[in-house]
């Protein structure tokens, strides 16, 4: 949804929004130090790769066997980015969408973390494991193999708002320590159940009596491994996940994912002048698809950039309240709150540097 402030019309695009010069002036005291560092690197025969401002999202199609932390480090290195982070851990056993935020996109990570996620996963029946996936130790076994009909009959009970106990090997904190650290030390802890949302859960394939493939869409905090564990227990056959792929994270679907090999190839082409890493970026505001956009004038943009509120006046003033993302001449400016007739800035963006190409920006609209 796009609305405009009532007190004036949108003005023509501006080349540099307020704050660009601030970035330059803040960086300038370090120029001498950077020069000395570069000389030292050249003296050692190892050219120094300076970090740069890169802003946007890379939705990596994470391969199996790689941790989310490793994936972020690789993408950060490929882009030579100053800042990077991910929007939701994906286990090493899992593949699929890992949204990685670069630069100013890190300010929008919470919007993706809170969004729905979709998974396709395979449950292996007959064994329960202490990690609830194939990497764990077998703790229970059964000769029973469930029919598709028996499984389907249970699925309504795992749809909607349900109580779920996280796996022992999870990132839940227990008295300041991660549950998985305690589990590795041989401790068994009582994890409290929590309410999670399962919007969709269905069988998509049953290749043999020992394996069933599911598709699930769920909310924040849901453990798919716990679904496999709990369904297996109710069926009396036990079960654990042996394959897991994330196909959706908020606004990011499979069409947005880029395999690591493709990203590395693009990086090599960009280094030789045959392409641009901007082609792999999605705009920062892609993460904000579910909140309204508010277009303001250059004068209002200057006030917001200084951290000052803007009055929303006139009959055309937006009648909504809550969080909006603010643009000026089509460019992302800030996250703000509307309340009591004012637009109050909460997070201001400085998109100076490498950003998504115009083609990717157009695709995201």
XYZ file of C-alpha atoms in Angstrom:
365
model
C 0.000 0.000 0.000
C 1.412 3.403 -0.964
C 0.166 6.638 0.575
C 1.562 10.148 0.545
C 1.753 12.843 3.172
C -0.921 15.472 2.803
C 1.133 18.598 3.354
C 2.924 18.465 -0.012
C 3.421 16.399 -3.144
C 6.338 14.104 -3.882
C 9.187 16.023 -5.443
C 11.519 14.807 -8.208
C 14.195 12.223 -7.316
C 17.186 13.459 -5.375
C 20.705 12.247 -6.072
C 21.889 12.106 -2.456
C 19.449 12.100 0.482
C 20.510 13.880 3.652
C 23.061 11.874 5.585
C 25.305 10.759 2.731
C 27.839 13.429 3.583
C 27.580 12.393 7.226
C 28.726 8.925 6.253
C 31.658 10.347 4.357
C 32.691 12.644 7.199
C 32.403 9.862 9.752
C 34.627 7.674 7.632
C 37.267 10.305 6.840
C 39.201 10.196 10.167
C 40.042 6.584 9.360
C 41.482 7.335 5.926
C 45.030 7.761 7.217
C 44.849 4.480 9.168
C 43.487 2.664 6.126
C 46.355 4.041 4.042
C 48.941 2.751 6.523
C 47.209 -0.642 6.647
C 47.141 -0.912 2.867
C 50.866 -0.075 2.665
C 51.645 -2.720 5.278
C 49.614 -5.300 3.363
C 51.422 -4.534 0.139
C 54.763 -4.779 1.943
C 53.858 -8.282 3.096
C 52.878 -9.266 -0.439
C 49.242 -9.825 0.591
C 46.852 -7.276 -0.917
C 44.233 -6.107 1.538
C 40.572 -6.374 0.523
C 38.827 -3.343 1.978
C 35.356 -3.857 3.334
C 32.624 -1.906 1.591
C 29.045 -0.787 2.078
C 26.683 -3.365 0.595
C 22.937 -3.179 1.249
C 20.344 -5.791 0.402
C 19.316 -9.408 0.773
C 20.946 -12.535 -0.616
C 18.704 -15.584 -0.344
C 21.246 -18.373 -0.359
C 20.151 -21.873 -1.317
C 22.159 -23.324 1.542
C 23.739 -26.693 0.817
C 23.543 -29.621 3.223
C 26.457 -29.797 5.649
C 26.999 -26.057 6.032
C 26.053 -24.143 9.175
C 24.164 -20.875 8.923
C 27.125 -19.051 10.482
C 29.481 -20.465 7.849
C 27.065 -19.437 5.098
C 26.924 -15.848 6.361
C 30.727 -15.680 6.549
C 31.085 -16.909 2.949
C 28.540 -14.445 1.555
C 30.056 -11.596 3.564
C 33.484 -12.439 2.130
C 32.222 -12.707 -1.457
C 30.665 -9.240 -1.225
C 33.464 -7.803 0.940
C 30.585 -6.484 3.046
C 31.039 -4.624 6.311
C 27.958 -6.113 7.972
C 25.974 -9.303 7.533
C 23.524 -11.505 9.399
C 20.885 -14.142 8.724
C 17.146 -14.237 9.347
C 16.629 -17.620 10.961
C 19.020 -20.507 11.548
C 18.933 -23.471 9.193
C 20.446 -26.690 10.563
C 23.493 -28.195 8.790
C 21.339 -31.202 7.815
C 18.883 -28.871 6.048
C 19.069 -27.206 2.656
C 17.130 -24.330 1.145
C 16.406 -20.707 1.779
C 18.705 -18.841 4.150
C 18.015 -15.096 3.829
C 21.243 -13.198 4.493
C 21.014 -9.488 5.240
C 23.880 -7.233 4.175
C 24.473 -3.720 5.465
C 21.321 -1.736 6.147
C 19.181 -4.807 5.460
C 20.206 -6.052 8.914
C 17.790 -3.457 10.321
C 14.896 -5.363 8.731
C 15.863 -8.852 9.956
C 13.131 -8.985 12.666
C 10.413 -8.677 10.010
C 11.687 -11.821 8.294
C 12.351 -13.682 11.542
C 8.709 -13.202 12.572
C 7.299 -14.292 9.210
C 5.903 -17.650 8.110
C 8.239 -20.389 6.931
C 7.587 -23.378 4.710
C 9.396 -26.717 4.740
C 9.419 -29.952 2.797
C 10.740 -32.750 4.996
C 11.046 -36.522 5.047
C 10.379 -38.576 8.169
C 12.055 -41.940 8.600
C 9.828 -44.259 10.669
C 11.002 -46.915 13.088
C 13.608 -44.942 15.034
C 13.525 -41.994 17.416
C 16.845 -40.216 17.863
C 18.040 -37.908 20.602
C 18.440 -34.997 18.162
C 15.157 -35.823 16.356
C 17.104 -35.953 13.089
C 19.473 -38.317 11.294
C 22.578 -36.987 13.070
C 21.508 -38.238 16.476
C 21.809 -41.411 18.520
C 19.009 -43.974 18.295
C 17.046 -44.066 21.558
C 13.820 -45.899 20.588
C 12.948 -48.399 17.851
C 9.823 -50.046 16.471
C 8.924 -52.563 13.772
C 5.619 -50.766 13.115
C 5.300 -48.835 9.847
C 2.348 -46.447 9.510
C -0.027 -46.251 6.567
C -0.707 -42.980 4.804
C -4.283 -43.137 6.114
C -3.131 -43.493 9.728
C -0.755 -40.559 9.357
C -3.356 -38.348 7.657
C -5.835 -39.012 10.452
C -3.442 -37.430 12.965
C -2.509 -34.313 10.990
C -5.542 -32.170 11.968
C -4.320 -32.430 15.573
C -1.028 -30.880 14.490
C -2.616 -27.976 12.617
C -3.512 -24.566 14.041
C -2.296 -23.421 17.468
C -0.627 -26.385 19.125
C 1.598 -27.011 22.138
C 5.069 -28.187 21.264
C 8.049 -29.163 23.404
C 11.303 -28.115 21.667
C 13.918 -30.808 20.968
C 16.614 -31.443 23.575
C 19.103 -30.346 20.942
C 17.752 -26.847 20.385
C 18.890 -23.276 20.906
C 16.452 -22.734 23.786
C 18.212 -21.192 26.781
C 18.041 -23.011 30.127
C 19.436 -20.960 33.010
C 21.616 -19.031 30.604
C 22.896 -22.034 28.638
C 21.773 -23.429 25.293
C 19.830 -26.676 25.517
C 22.044 -28.295 22.864
C 25.161 -27.557 24.937
C 23.588 -29.216 27.972
C 22.479 -32.182 25.855
C 26.006 -32.648 24.477
C 27.266 -32.735 28.056
C 24.870 -35.589 28.783
C 22.317 -33.577 30.733
C 18.587 -34.067 30.262
C 16.595 -30.901 30.843
C 12.871 -30.347 31.096
C 11.972 -27.918 28.350
C 8.640 -26.151 28.700
C 6.030 -26.540 26.007
C 5.172 -23.491 23.918
C 2.324 -22.514 21.642
C 3.273 -22.528 17.965
C 1.242 -22.003 14.800
C 1.016 -24.632 12.068
C -0.875 -23.157 9.113
C -0.556 -26.147 6.809
C 0.636 -29.745 7.194
C 0.101 -32.406 4.538
C 1.586 -35.596 3.093
C 3.050 -35.065 -0.370
C 4.625 -38.477 -0.936
C 5.199 -41.868 0.661
C 7.933 -43.555 -1.391
C 8.004 -46.649 0.831
C 6.665 -47.919 4.146
C 9.569 -46.425 6.116
C 9.485 -42.879 4.708
C 6.878 -40.130 4.369
C 7.391 -36.717 2.782
C 5.505 -33.773 4.283
C 4.908 -30.136 3.414
C 4.458 -27.723 6.323
C 3.933 -23.988 6.716
C 4.441 -22.693 10.215
C 5.053 -19.658 12.362
C 7.997 -18.401 14.367
C 9.516 -20.809 16.892
C 8.176 -24.026 15.379
C 10.500 -27.036 15.361
C 9.809 -29.342 12.426
C 11.965 -31.989 14.119
C 9.528 -31.966 17.034
C 6.637 -32.578 14.620
C 8.325 -35.737 13.361
C 9.029 -36.885 16.927
C 5.505 -36.273 18.203
C 3.713 -37.789 15.204
C 5.920 -40.871 15.458
C 5.139 -41.302 19.133
C 1.390 -41.071 18.604
C 1.597 -43.612 15.785
C 3.631 -45.914 18.025
C 6.302 -46.314 15.375
C 8.681 -43.480 16.347
C 10.310 -41.271 13.773
C 12.955 -38.699 12.982
C 13.694 -36.299 10.140
C 16.122 -37.606 7.551
C 15.759 -34.794 4.988
C 14.693 -31.167 5.364
C 14.435 -28.270 2.907
C 13.176 -24.761 3.615
C 11.214 -23.456 0.648
C 9.839 -20.172 1.997
C 10.898 -17.556 4.551
C 8.513 -14.614 4.699
C 8.650 -12.870 1.296
C 11.532 -15.039 0.063
C 10.622 -18.137 -1.946
C 12.498 -20.671 -4.046
C 12.520 -18.315 -7.050
C 14.666 -15.912 -4.994
C 17.242 -18.512 -3.940
C 20.712 -18.593 -5.434
C 22.996 -21.650 -5.069
C 26.449 -21.000 -3.645
C 28.165 -22.164 -6.837
C 26.154 -19.680 -8.886
C 26.941 -16.876 -6.458
C 30.655 -17.669 -6.572
C 30.560 -17.733 -10.383
C 28.825 -14.352 -10.418
C 31.506 -13.030 -8.083
C 34.236 -14.232 -10.449
C 32.531 -12.579 -13.433
C 32.098 -9.338 -11.499
C 35.782 -9.336 -10.603
C 36.649 -9.523 -14.300
C 34.195 -6.763 -15.205
C 31.643 -9.051 -16.869
C 28.835 -8.562 -14.370
C 27.825 -7.070 -11.062
C 27.201 -8.579 -7.655
C 24.246 -6.205 -7.462
C 22.436 -8.734 -9.646
C 22.444 -11.177 -6.720
C 20.915 -8.668 -4.296
C 17.267 -8.106 -3.461
C 16.325 -4.633 -2.195
C 16.359 -3.941 1.535
C 12.635 -3.189 1.482
C 11.775 -6.668 0.191
C 11.626 -7.697 3.845
C 8.947 -5.059 4.470
C 6.333 -6.339 2.016
C 3.732 -6.873 4.739
C 3.743 -3.317 6.099
C 2.435 -0.148 4.432
C 4.728 2.207 2.541
C 4.440 5.963 3.031
C 5.900 8.359 0.449
C 7.107 11.748 1.735
C 8.632 14.867 0.243
C 12.265 15.870 0.327
C 11.605 18.410 3.067
C 9.891 15.826 5.257
C 12.633 13.321 4.446
C 15.259 15.744 5.748
C 13.404 16.068 9.070
C 13.006 12.307 9.429
C 16.650 11.735 8.640
C 17.585 14.069 11.493
C 15.388 12.017 13.817
C 12.596 14.605 13.929
C 8.902 13.787 13.718
C 6.737 14.990 10.835
C 3.196 16.261 11.317
C 0.578 14.552 9.149
C -1.992 17.214 8.286
C -4.852 17.727 5.875
C -7.737 15.673 4.604
C -5.401 13.364 2.668
C -3.273 12.476 5.686
C -3.033 8.678 6.165
C -5.622 7.357 8.592
C -3.594 4.250 9.490
C -1.460 3.820 12.606
C 1.487 1.670 13.572
C 4.646 0.826 11.644
C 5.244 2.027 8.078
C 8.281 2.185 5.887
C 8.984 5.607 4.451
C 10.230 6.354 0.954
C 11.335 9.542 -0.775
C 11.234 9.618 -4.577
C 10.939 5.828 -4.584
C 13.964 5.311 -2.335
C 13.768 3.667 1.097
C 14.368 6.201 3.852
C 13.202 4.943 7.244
C 11.024 2.760 9.390
C 8.607 4.926 11.325
C 5.546 4.870 13.571
C 2.334 6.764 12.900
C 0.539 7.966 16.007
C -1.301 11.062 17.254
C -1.030 12.727 13.861
C 2.750 12.370 13.699
C 5.236 10.308 11.755
C 8.020 9.331 14.161
C 11.241 7.816 12.744
C 12.518 4.648 14.435
C 15.222 3.348 12.084
C 16.828 5.452 9.357
C 18.530 3.842 6.356
C 21.705 5.073 4.674
C 21.824 3.235 1.346
C 25.170 4.541 0.148
C 27.188 1.886 -1.643
C 26.297 -1.289 -3.533
C 22.551 -1.979 -3.686
C 20.256 -4.214 -5.717
C 20.284 -3.679 -9.464
C 17.315 -1.899 -11.013
C 16.174 -5.195 -12.546
C 15.998 -6.959 -9.174
C 14.321 -3.894 -7.649
C 11.662 -4.007 -10.372
C 11.103 -7.728 -9.818
C 10.418 -7.129 -6.132
C 7.680 -4.561 -6.658
